[in-house]
XYZ file of C-alpha atoms in Angstrom:
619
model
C 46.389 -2.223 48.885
C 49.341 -4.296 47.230
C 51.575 -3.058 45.001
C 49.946 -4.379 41.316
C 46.326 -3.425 42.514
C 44.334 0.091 43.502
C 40.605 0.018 44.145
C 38.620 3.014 43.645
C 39.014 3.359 47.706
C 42.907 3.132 48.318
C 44.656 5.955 46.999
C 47.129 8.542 47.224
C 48.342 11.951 45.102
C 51.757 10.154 44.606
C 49.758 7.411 43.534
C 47.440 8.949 40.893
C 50.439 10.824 39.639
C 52.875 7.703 38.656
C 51.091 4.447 38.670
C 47.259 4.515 37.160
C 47.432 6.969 33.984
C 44.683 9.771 32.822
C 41.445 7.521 32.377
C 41.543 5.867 35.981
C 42.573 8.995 37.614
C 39.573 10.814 35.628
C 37.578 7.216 37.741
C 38.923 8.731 40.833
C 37.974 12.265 40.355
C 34.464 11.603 39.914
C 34.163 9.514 42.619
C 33.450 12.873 44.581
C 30.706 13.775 42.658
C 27.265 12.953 43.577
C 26.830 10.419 40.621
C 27.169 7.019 39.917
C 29.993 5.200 38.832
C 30.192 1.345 38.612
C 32.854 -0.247 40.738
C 36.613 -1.003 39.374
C 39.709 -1.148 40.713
C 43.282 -0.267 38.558
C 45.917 -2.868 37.733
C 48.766 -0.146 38.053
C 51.813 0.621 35.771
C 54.114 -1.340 38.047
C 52.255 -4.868 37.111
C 53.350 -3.805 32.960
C 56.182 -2.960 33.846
C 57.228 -6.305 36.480
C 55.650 -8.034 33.815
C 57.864 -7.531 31.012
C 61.146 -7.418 33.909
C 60.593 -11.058 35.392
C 59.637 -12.763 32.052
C 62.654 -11.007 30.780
C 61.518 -9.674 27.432
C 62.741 -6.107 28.033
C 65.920 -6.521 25.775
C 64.035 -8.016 23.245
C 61.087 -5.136 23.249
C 64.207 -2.802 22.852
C 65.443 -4.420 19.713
C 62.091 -4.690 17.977
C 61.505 -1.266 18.770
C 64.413 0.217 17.416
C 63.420 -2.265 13.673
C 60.131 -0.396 14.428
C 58.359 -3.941 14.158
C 56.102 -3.332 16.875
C 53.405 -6.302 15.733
C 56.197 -8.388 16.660
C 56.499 -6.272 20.198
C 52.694 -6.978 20.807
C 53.089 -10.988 19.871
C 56.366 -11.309 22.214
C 53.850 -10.055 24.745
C 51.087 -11.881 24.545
C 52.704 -15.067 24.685
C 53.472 -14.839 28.059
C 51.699 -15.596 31.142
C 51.326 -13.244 34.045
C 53.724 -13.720 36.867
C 51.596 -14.995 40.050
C 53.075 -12.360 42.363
C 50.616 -9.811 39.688
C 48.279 -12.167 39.089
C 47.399 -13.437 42.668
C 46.482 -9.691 43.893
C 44.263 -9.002 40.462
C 42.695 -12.180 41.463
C 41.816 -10.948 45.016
C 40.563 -7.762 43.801
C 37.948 -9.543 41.087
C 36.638 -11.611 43.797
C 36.179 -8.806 46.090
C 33.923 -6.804 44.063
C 31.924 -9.900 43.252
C 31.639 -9.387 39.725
C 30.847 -11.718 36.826
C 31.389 -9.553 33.594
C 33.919 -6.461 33.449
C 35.221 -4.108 31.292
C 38.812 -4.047 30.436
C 40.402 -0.661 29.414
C 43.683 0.905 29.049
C 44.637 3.574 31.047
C 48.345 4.875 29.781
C 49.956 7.667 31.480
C 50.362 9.339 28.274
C 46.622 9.144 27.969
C 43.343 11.574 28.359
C 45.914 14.939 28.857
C 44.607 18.239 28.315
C 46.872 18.287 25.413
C 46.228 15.111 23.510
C 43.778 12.587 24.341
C 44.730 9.439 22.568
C 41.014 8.681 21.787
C 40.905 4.929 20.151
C 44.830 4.369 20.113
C 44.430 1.800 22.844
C 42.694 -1.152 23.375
C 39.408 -1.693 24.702
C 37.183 -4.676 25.617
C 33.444 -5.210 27.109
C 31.884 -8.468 28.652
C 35.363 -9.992 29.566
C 34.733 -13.400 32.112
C 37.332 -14.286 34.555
C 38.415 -16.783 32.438
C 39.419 -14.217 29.917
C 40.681 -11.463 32.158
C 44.248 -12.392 31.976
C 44.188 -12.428 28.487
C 42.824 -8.916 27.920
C 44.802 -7.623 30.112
C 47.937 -8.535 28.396
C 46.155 -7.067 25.139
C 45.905 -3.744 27.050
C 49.650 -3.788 27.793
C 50.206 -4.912 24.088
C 48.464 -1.841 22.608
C 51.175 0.521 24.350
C 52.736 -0.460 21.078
C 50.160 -0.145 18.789
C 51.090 1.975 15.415
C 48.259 4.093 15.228
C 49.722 5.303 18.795
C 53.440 5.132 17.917
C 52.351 7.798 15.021
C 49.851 9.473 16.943
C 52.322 10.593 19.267
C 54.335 11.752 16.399
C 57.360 9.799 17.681
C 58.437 6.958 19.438
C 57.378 7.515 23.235
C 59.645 6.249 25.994
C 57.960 4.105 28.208
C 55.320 6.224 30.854
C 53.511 3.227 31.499
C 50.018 1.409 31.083
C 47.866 0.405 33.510
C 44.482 -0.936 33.387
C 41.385 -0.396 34.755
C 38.485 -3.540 35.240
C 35.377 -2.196 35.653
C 31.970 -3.599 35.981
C 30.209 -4.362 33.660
C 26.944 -2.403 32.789
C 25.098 -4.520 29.803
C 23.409 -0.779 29.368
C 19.717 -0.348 28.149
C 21.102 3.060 26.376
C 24.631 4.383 26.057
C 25.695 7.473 24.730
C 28.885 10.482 24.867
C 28.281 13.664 25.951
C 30.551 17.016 25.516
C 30.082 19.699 27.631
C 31.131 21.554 24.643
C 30.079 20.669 21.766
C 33.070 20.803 19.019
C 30.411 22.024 15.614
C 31.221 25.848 15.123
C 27.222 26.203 14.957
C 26.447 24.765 18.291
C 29.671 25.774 20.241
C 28.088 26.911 23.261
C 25.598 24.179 23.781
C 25.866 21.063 25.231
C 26.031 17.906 22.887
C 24.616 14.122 23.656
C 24.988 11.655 21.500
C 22.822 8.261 22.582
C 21.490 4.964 20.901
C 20.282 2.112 22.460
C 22.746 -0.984 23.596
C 26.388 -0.566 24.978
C 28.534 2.539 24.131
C 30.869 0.757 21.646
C 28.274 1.122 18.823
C 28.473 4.925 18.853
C 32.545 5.371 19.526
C 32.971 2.710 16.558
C 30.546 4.563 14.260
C 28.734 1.382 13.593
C 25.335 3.146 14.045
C 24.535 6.512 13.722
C 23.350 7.588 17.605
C 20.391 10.608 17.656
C 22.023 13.991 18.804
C 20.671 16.416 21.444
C 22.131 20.376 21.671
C 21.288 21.536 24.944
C 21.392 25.661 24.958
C 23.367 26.424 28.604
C 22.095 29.954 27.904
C 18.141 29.652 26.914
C 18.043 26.124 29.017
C 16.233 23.895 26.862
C 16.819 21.606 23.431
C 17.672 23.110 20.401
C 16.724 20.150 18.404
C 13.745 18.134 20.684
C 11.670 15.748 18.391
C 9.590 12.870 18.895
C 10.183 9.321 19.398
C 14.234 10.198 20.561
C 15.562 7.523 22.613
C 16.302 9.740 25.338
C 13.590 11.874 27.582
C 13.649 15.319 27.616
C 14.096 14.929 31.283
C 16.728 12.362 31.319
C 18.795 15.113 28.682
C 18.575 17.712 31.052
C 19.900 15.759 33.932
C 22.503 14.415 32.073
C 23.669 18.001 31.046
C 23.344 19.059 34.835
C 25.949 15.946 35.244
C 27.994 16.858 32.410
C 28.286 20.317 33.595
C 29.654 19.200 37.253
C 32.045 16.919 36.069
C 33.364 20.103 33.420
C 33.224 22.224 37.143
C 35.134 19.853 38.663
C 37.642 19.622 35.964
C 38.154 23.093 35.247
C 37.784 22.303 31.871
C 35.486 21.133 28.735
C 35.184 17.698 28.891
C 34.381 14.746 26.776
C 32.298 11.780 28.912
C 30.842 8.118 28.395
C 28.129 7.473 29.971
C 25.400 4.238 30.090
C 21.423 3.909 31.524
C 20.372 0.773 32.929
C 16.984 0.109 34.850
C 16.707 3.863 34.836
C 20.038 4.786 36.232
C 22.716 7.055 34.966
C 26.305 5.791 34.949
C 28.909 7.283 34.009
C 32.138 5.435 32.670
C 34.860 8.188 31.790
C 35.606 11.732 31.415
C 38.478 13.421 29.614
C 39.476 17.033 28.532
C 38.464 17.924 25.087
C 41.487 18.481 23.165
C 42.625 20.132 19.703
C 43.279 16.204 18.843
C 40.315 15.052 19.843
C 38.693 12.028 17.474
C 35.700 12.473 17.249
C 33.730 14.892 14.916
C 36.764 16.399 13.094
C 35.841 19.721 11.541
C 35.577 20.292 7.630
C 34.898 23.967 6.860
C 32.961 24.625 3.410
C 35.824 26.659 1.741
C 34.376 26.654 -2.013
C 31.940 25.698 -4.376
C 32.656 25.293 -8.418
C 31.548 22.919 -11.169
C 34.638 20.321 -11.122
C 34.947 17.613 -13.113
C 36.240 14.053 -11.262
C 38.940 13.924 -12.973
C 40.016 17.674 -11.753
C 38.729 16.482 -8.563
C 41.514 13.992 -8.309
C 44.079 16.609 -9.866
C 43.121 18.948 -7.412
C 43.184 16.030 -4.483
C 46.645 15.005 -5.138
C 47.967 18.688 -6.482
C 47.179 19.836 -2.239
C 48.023 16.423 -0.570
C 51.178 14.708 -2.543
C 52.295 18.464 -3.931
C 52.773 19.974 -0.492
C 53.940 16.671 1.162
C 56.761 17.232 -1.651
C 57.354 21.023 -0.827
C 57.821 20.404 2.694
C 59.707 17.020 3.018
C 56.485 15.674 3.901
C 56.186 17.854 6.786
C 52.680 19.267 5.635
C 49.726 19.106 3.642
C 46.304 19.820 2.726
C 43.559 16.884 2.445
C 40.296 18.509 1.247
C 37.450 15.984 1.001
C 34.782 16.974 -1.951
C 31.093 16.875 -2.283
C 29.482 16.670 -5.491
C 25.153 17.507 -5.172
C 24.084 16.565 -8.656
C 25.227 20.451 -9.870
C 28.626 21.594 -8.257
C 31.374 20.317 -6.209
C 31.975 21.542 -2.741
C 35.515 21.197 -0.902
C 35.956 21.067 2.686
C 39.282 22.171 4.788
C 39.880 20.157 7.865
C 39.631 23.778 10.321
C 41.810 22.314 13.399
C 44.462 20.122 12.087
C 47.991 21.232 12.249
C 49.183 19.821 9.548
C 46.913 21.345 7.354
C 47.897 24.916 8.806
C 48.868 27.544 6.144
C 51.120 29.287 8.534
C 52.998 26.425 10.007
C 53.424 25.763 5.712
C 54.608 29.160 5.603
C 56.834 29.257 8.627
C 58.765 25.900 7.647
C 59.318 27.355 3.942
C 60.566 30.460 5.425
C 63.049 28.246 7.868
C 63.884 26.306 4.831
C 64.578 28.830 2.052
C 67.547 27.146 0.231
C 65.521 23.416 -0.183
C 61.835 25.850 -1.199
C 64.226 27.535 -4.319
C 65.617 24.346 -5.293
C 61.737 23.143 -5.159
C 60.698 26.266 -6.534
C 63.157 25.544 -9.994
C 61.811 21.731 -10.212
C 58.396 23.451 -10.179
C 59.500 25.923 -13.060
C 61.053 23.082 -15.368
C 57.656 21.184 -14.606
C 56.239 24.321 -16.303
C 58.358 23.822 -18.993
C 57.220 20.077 -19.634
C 53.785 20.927 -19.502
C 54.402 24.038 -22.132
C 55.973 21.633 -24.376
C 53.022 18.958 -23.921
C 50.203 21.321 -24.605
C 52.332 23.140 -27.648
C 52.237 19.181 -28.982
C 56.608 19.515 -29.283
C 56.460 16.397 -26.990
C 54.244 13.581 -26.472
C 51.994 13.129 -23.357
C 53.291 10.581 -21.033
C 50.052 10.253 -17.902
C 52.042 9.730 -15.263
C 54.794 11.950 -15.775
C 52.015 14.904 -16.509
C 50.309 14.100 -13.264
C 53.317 14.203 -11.482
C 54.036 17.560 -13.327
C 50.664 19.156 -12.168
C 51.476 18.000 -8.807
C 54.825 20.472 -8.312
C 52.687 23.398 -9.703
C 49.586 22.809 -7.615
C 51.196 23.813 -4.167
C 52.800 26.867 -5.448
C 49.381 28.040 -6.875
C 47.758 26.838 -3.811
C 50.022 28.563 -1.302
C 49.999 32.014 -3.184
C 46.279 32.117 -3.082
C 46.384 31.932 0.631
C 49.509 34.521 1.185
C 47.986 37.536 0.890
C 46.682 36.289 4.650
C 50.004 36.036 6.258
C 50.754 37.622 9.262
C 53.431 40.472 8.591
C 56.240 38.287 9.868
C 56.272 36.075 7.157
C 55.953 38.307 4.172
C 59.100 38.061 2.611
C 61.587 36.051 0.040
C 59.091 32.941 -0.214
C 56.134 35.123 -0.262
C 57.820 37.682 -3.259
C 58.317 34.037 -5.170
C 55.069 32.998 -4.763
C 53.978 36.196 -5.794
C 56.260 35.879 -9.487
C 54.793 32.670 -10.035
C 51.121 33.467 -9.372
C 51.648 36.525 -11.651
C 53.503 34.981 -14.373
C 52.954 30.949 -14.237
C 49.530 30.292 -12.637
C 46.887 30.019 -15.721
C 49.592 27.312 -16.780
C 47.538 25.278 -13.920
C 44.058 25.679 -15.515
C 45.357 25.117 -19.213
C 47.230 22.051 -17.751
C 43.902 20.652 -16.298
C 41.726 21.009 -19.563
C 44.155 19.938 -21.737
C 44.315 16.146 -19.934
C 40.281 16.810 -19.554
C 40.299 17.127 -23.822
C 42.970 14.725 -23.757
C 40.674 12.255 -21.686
C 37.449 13.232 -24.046
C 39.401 11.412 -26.856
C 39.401 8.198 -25.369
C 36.375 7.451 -23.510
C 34.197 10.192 -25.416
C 31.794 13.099 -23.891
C 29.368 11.570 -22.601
C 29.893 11.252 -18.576
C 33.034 12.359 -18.917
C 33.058 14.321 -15.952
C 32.278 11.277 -13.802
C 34.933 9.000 -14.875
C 38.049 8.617 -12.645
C 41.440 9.213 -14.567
C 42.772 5.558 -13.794
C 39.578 4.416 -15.129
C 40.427 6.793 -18.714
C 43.405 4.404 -18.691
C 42.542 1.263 -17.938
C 43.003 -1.818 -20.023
C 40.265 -3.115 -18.864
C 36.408 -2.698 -18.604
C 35.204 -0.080 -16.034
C 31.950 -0.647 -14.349
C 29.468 1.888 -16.433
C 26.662 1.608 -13.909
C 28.627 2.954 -11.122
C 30.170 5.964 -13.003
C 26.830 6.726 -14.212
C 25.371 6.600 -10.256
C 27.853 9.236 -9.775
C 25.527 11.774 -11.333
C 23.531 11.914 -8.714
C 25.973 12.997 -5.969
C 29.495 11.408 -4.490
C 32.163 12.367 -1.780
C 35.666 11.739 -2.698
C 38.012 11.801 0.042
C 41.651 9.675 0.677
C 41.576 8.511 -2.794
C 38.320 7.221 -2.062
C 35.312 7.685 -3.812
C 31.483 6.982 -2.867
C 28.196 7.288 -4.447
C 25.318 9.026 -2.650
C 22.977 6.651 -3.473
C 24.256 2.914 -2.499
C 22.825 2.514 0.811
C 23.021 5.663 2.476
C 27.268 5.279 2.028
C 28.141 8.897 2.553
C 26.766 9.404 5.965
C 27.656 6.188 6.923
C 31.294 7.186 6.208
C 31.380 10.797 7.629
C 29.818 9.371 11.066
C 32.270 6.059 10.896
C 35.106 8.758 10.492
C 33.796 11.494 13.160
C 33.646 13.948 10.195
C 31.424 16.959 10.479
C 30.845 19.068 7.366
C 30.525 22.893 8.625
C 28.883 25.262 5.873
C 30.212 28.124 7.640
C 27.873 30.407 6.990
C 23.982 30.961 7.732
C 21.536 29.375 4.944
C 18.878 32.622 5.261
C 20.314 35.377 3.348
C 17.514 36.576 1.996
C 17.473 39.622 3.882
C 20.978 40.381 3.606
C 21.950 44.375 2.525
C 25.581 44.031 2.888
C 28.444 41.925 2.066
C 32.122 42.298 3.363
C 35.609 41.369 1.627
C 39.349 42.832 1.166
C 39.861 45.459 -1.155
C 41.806 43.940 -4.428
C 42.071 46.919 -6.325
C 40.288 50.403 -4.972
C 37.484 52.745 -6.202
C 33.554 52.854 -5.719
C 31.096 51.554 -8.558
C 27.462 51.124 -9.246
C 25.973 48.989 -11.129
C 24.257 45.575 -12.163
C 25.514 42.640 -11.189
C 25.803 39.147 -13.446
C 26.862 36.261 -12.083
C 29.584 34.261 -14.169
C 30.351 30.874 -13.058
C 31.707 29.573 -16.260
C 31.586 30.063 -19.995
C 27.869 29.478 -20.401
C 27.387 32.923 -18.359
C 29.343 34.554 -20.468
C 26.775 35.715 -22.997
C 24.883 37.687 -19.930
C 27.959 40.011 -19.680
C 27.317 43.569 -20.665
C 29.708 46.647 -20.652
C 29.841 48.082 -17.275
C 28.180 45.258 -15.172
C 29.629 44.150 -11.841
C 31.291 40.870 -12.504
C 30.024 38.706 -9.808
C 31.628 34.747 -9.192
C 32.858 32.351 -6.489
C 36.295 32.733 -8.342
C 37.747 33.815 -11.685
C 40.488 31.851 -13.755
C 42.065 32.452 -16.912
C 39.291 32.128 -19.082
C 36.935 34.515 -17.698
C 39.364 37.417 -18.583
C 37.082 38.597 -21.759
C 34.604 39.189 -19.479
C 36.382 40.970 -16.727
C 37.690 43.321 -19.378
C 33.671 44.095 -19.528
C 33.081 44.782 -15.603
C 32.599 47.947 -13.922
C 33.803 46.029 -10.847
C 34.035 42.773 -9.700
C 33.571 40.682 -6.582
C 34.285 37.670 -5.696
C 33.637 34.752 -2.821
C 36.969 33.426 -2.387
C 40.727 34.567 -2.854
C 43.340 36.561 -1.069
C 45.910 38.710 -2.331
C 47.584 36.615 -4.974
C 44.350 34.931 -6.602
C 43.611 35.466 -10.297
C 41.094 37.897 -9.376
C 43.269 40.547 -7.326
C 45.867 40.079 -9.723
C 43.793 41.017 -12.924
C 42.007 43.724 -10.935
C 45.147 45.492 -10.620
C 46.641 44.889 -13.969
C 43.218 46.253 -15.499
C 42.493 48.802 -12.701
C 39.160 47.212 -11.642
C 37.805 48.396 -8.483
C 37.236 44.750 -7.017
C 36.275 43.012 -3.477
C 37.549 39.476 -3.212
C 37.273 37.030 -0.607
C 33.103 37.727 0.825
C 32.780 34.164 0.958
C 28.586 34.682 -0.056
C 28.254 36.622 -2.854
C 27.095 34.518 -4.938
C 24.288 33.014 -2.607
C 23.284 36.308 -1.852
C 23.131 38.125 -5.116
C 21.336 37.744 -8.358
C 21.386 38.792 -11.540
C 19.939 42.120 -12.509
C 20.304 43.036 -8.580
C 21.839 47.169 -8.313
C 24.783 47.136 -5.877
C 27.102 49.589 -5.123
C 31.164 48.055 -5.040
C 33.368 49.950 -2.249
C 36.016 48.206 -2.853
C 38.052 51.468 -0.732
C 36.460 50.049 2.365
C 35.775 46.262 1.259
C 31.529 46.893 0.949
C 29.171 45.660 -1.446
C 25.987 47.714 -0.647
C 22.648 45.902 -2.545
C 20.829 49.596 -3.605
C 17.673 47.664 -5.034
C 16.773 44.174 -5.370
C 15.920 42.791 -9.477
């Protein structure tokens, strides 16, 4: 063993601890498992960091780091050659293991923790000759200063160190990832394997879509077996009794690569699953209403730019949409911390004197709009956008606040709770107004398909492709895709690791109960209508149980009608709770199914004391 070089035989604790980072010492590990894992050895952190000492380009890294030009960083280091004290004992160690293609892979210190995994952030490269090795090395070394990693880390790291692991080469008949946890709320406690035939790069780029496999730990056997999958049910099951040993080993869930060639399991890497983790980020269902694009977009920017401006950029929420051919459905990212309605909270509360001098910008927006829709002042697009944008957080936040934990109920919650009750169908009469507004210029007819920079454009928009968004889009990151042009939505959520959670069970057929929170008290019986917009209106009667995914403004006429009402979304704050206590409506907010499991004419009892609907008899 020299100093630059470790093979998979010649280590130590101190070792593993300073010089080889997370994924090689994850190599080591598994070595004392009773599975295969294709030979490599480590070129340790000491080569990086000799490297950038005897070509003496430290001072120079220093200076382009503190510019924050790190492209230039990675340049300054790939033009130089590799000392031959390094280079002379890498060159031993290929020889040694007599191998003609390897993989070359980072393996930072700072990566594969139990904490953050820095999935993707470094480089990466398969089928690498001899003649090539130096060079990927050095691009290795060069992605320690990658951006995405720089921001990853949410700072600028000190140097930990990169080393590298070569690896041979397995040109793999099937490769595939398997968690020994798999991170989809519906299939939490099975095991998930993800496989498709070729090398492993296919499936951890999304360029194809691999076939999935839940394995049940509890009932042994696949939840999902089919025909025609490129993996045996036999080869699943002893890749989950791997999986498992390798988690045992670990102590903890882990994520793993693994390849099959000639009929032979190897496996490449292991990691903890972390709260970071890449792959298959979580989007919870949260709502479903008919939304026009262009309040689509309102709403997009209203959660993402608005509360990036309430919290000096600190926070913010990024629902994607889905729109079916009938309604639009948004999805919450459900792990980010970013997108965290306490840590919102918490910072506002920190930050009182900056959320009232917010909180007046947002009132004199208010104003503007007033004036606008009153016709005192004309319209200006921009300046109205960026007027909706200052009210949408406020609205946004005080839906949520009625779910704050006791600690931070206090100044910013009693000013959310003003504006909500005094300033909040400003929001709605804002959005319909640039929606009638918008009708003017481009006319009626698939109105609620056009995108608002498309309203104002000079020039011609592309009329085919608004009209293919009829039949279903996803708008997400200012992007916006049609169901229907090869297969593009899919093709996006895998490329992106997205999964879309509904949340809740599709069978509710047989359901007899619903639970919510209690808006406003008191027991009721009666028929239920369901009101979803205006067009239900007519179906109201005196008495009837008022039954929606969410009210606004314009359904008061019609909650003046209910016996009761309940609702699928909303907390304390939303229009709902707030009417149901100005009109002294016994009402249940917030069952999340109501609507999918009532109908009209259904008799249901409302005890809204103890937050039960109770379905007496079916229509």
């Amino acid at each position: 063993m020299g100093k630059y070089v470790l093979n998979n035989d010649n280590y130590n604790e101190e070792m593993i601890a300073k010089k080889i980072g997370g994924k090689a010492k994850s190599l080591i590990q598994l070595k004392s498992l009773s599975i295969n894992i294709p030979d490599f050895f480590v070129i340790t952190t000491d080569a990086f960091k000799d490297f950038l000492c005897i070509n003496e380009i430290e001072a120079k890294i220093e200076e382009l780091f503190r510019k924050s030009d790190y492209q230039n960083i990675r340049n300054l280091i790939m033009n130089q050659e590799i000392p031959n004290v390094i280079y002379a004992e890498i060159y031993q160690a290929f020889n040694a293991m007599n191998m003609k293609m390897v993989s070359v892979r980072s393996s930072a210190l700072l990566e594969d923790g139990k904490l953050q995994s820095f999935a993707g952030q470094f480089d990466s490269q398969l089928f690498v000759s001899f003649s090539d090795l130096q060079m990927n090395i050095k691009r290795c070394w060069a992605s320690y200063y990658n951006d995405s990693a720089i921001e990853y880390a949410g700072q600028i790291p000190s140097f930990s160190g990169m080393a590298v692991i070569v690896q041979k080469m397995i040109n793999a008949d099937i490769s595939g990832i398997g968690f020994s946890k798999a991170p989809i709320a519906s299939y939490e406690d099975c095991v998930l394997i993800e496989a498709a035939y070729g090398v492993g790069e296919n499936i951890v780029s999304g360029r194809i879509t691999p076939n999935q496999y839940f394995y049940s730990l509890k009932e042994k056997h696949l939840l999902n077996a089919r025909q025609g999958g490129v993996l045996t049910d036999n080869i699943v099951e002893m890749l989950v009794e791997s999986i498992c040993e390798i988690r045992d080993l670990f102590k903890l869930e882990v994520d793993t690569e693994w390849c099959i060639k000639d009929n032979v399991i190897y496996f490449l890497q292991a990691r903890p699953i972390t709260t970071v983790e890449k792959r298959m980020i979580p989007y919870k269902k949260t709502l479903t209403r008919p939304l026009p694009l262009i309040r689509v977009e309102l709403y997009a920017q209203g959660e993402y730019e608005g509360i990036k401006w309430l919290t000096n950029n600190q926070f913010y929420f990024n629902p994607l949409f889905i729109y079916d051919g009938g309604k639009v459905t948004v999805y919450y990212n459900n792990i980010s911390q970013k997108e965290n309605p306490i840590n919102m909270y918490a910072f506002l509360c920190r930050n009182y004197d900056d959320f009232i001098d917010k909180y007046n910008q947002m009132m004199e927006a208010c104003g503007y709009i007033e004036k606008v829709i009153a016709d005192e002042i004309r319209l200006e697009v921009d300046s109205f956008i960026l007027a909706i944008n200052k009210i949408y957080p406020f609205s946004s936040l005080g839906n949520l606040a009625g779910n704050l934990p006791e600690f931070l109920v206090g100044k910013v919650y009693g000013k959310l709770k003003e504006f909500r009750e005094k300033k909040d169908e400003l929001l709605t009469r804002a959005e319909e107004f640039f929606l009638a507004y918008s009708e003017n210029i481009v006319g009626k007819e698939l109105l609620c398909f056009y995108r608002i920079n498309e309203i104002f454009s000079e020039k011609d928009n592309d009329w085919e492709l608004i009209k293919e968004r009829e039949k279903g889009y996803l708008y997400f990151n200012n992007l916006i895709l049609v169901e229907n042009r090869q297969n593009q939505i899919n093709e996006y959520l895998n490329g992106n690791h997205i999964a879309l959670l509904d949340g809740e069970k599709e069978d509710v057929s047989d359901e007899k109960q619903l639970a919510g929170t209690c808006a406003f008290g008191g027991k009721v019986k009666g028929l239920v209508t369901i009101v979803e917009n205006e067009k239900d209106f007519h179906k109201m009667k005196q008495g009837d149980i008022l039954v929606a995914s969410m009210t606004i403004p314009k359904f008061l006429p019609v909650m003046k009608l209910a016996g009761a009402m309940v609702t699928d979304e909303g907390g304390a704050l939303c229009h709902a709770a707030i009417v149901a206590r100005e009109l002294k409506i016994p009402t249940i907010i917030g069952t999340k199914r109501a609507t999918k499991v009532l109908d009209d004419g259904d008799l249901i009892e409302v005890d809204a004391n103890n937050g039960k609907v109770t379905i007496c008899k079916r229509k």
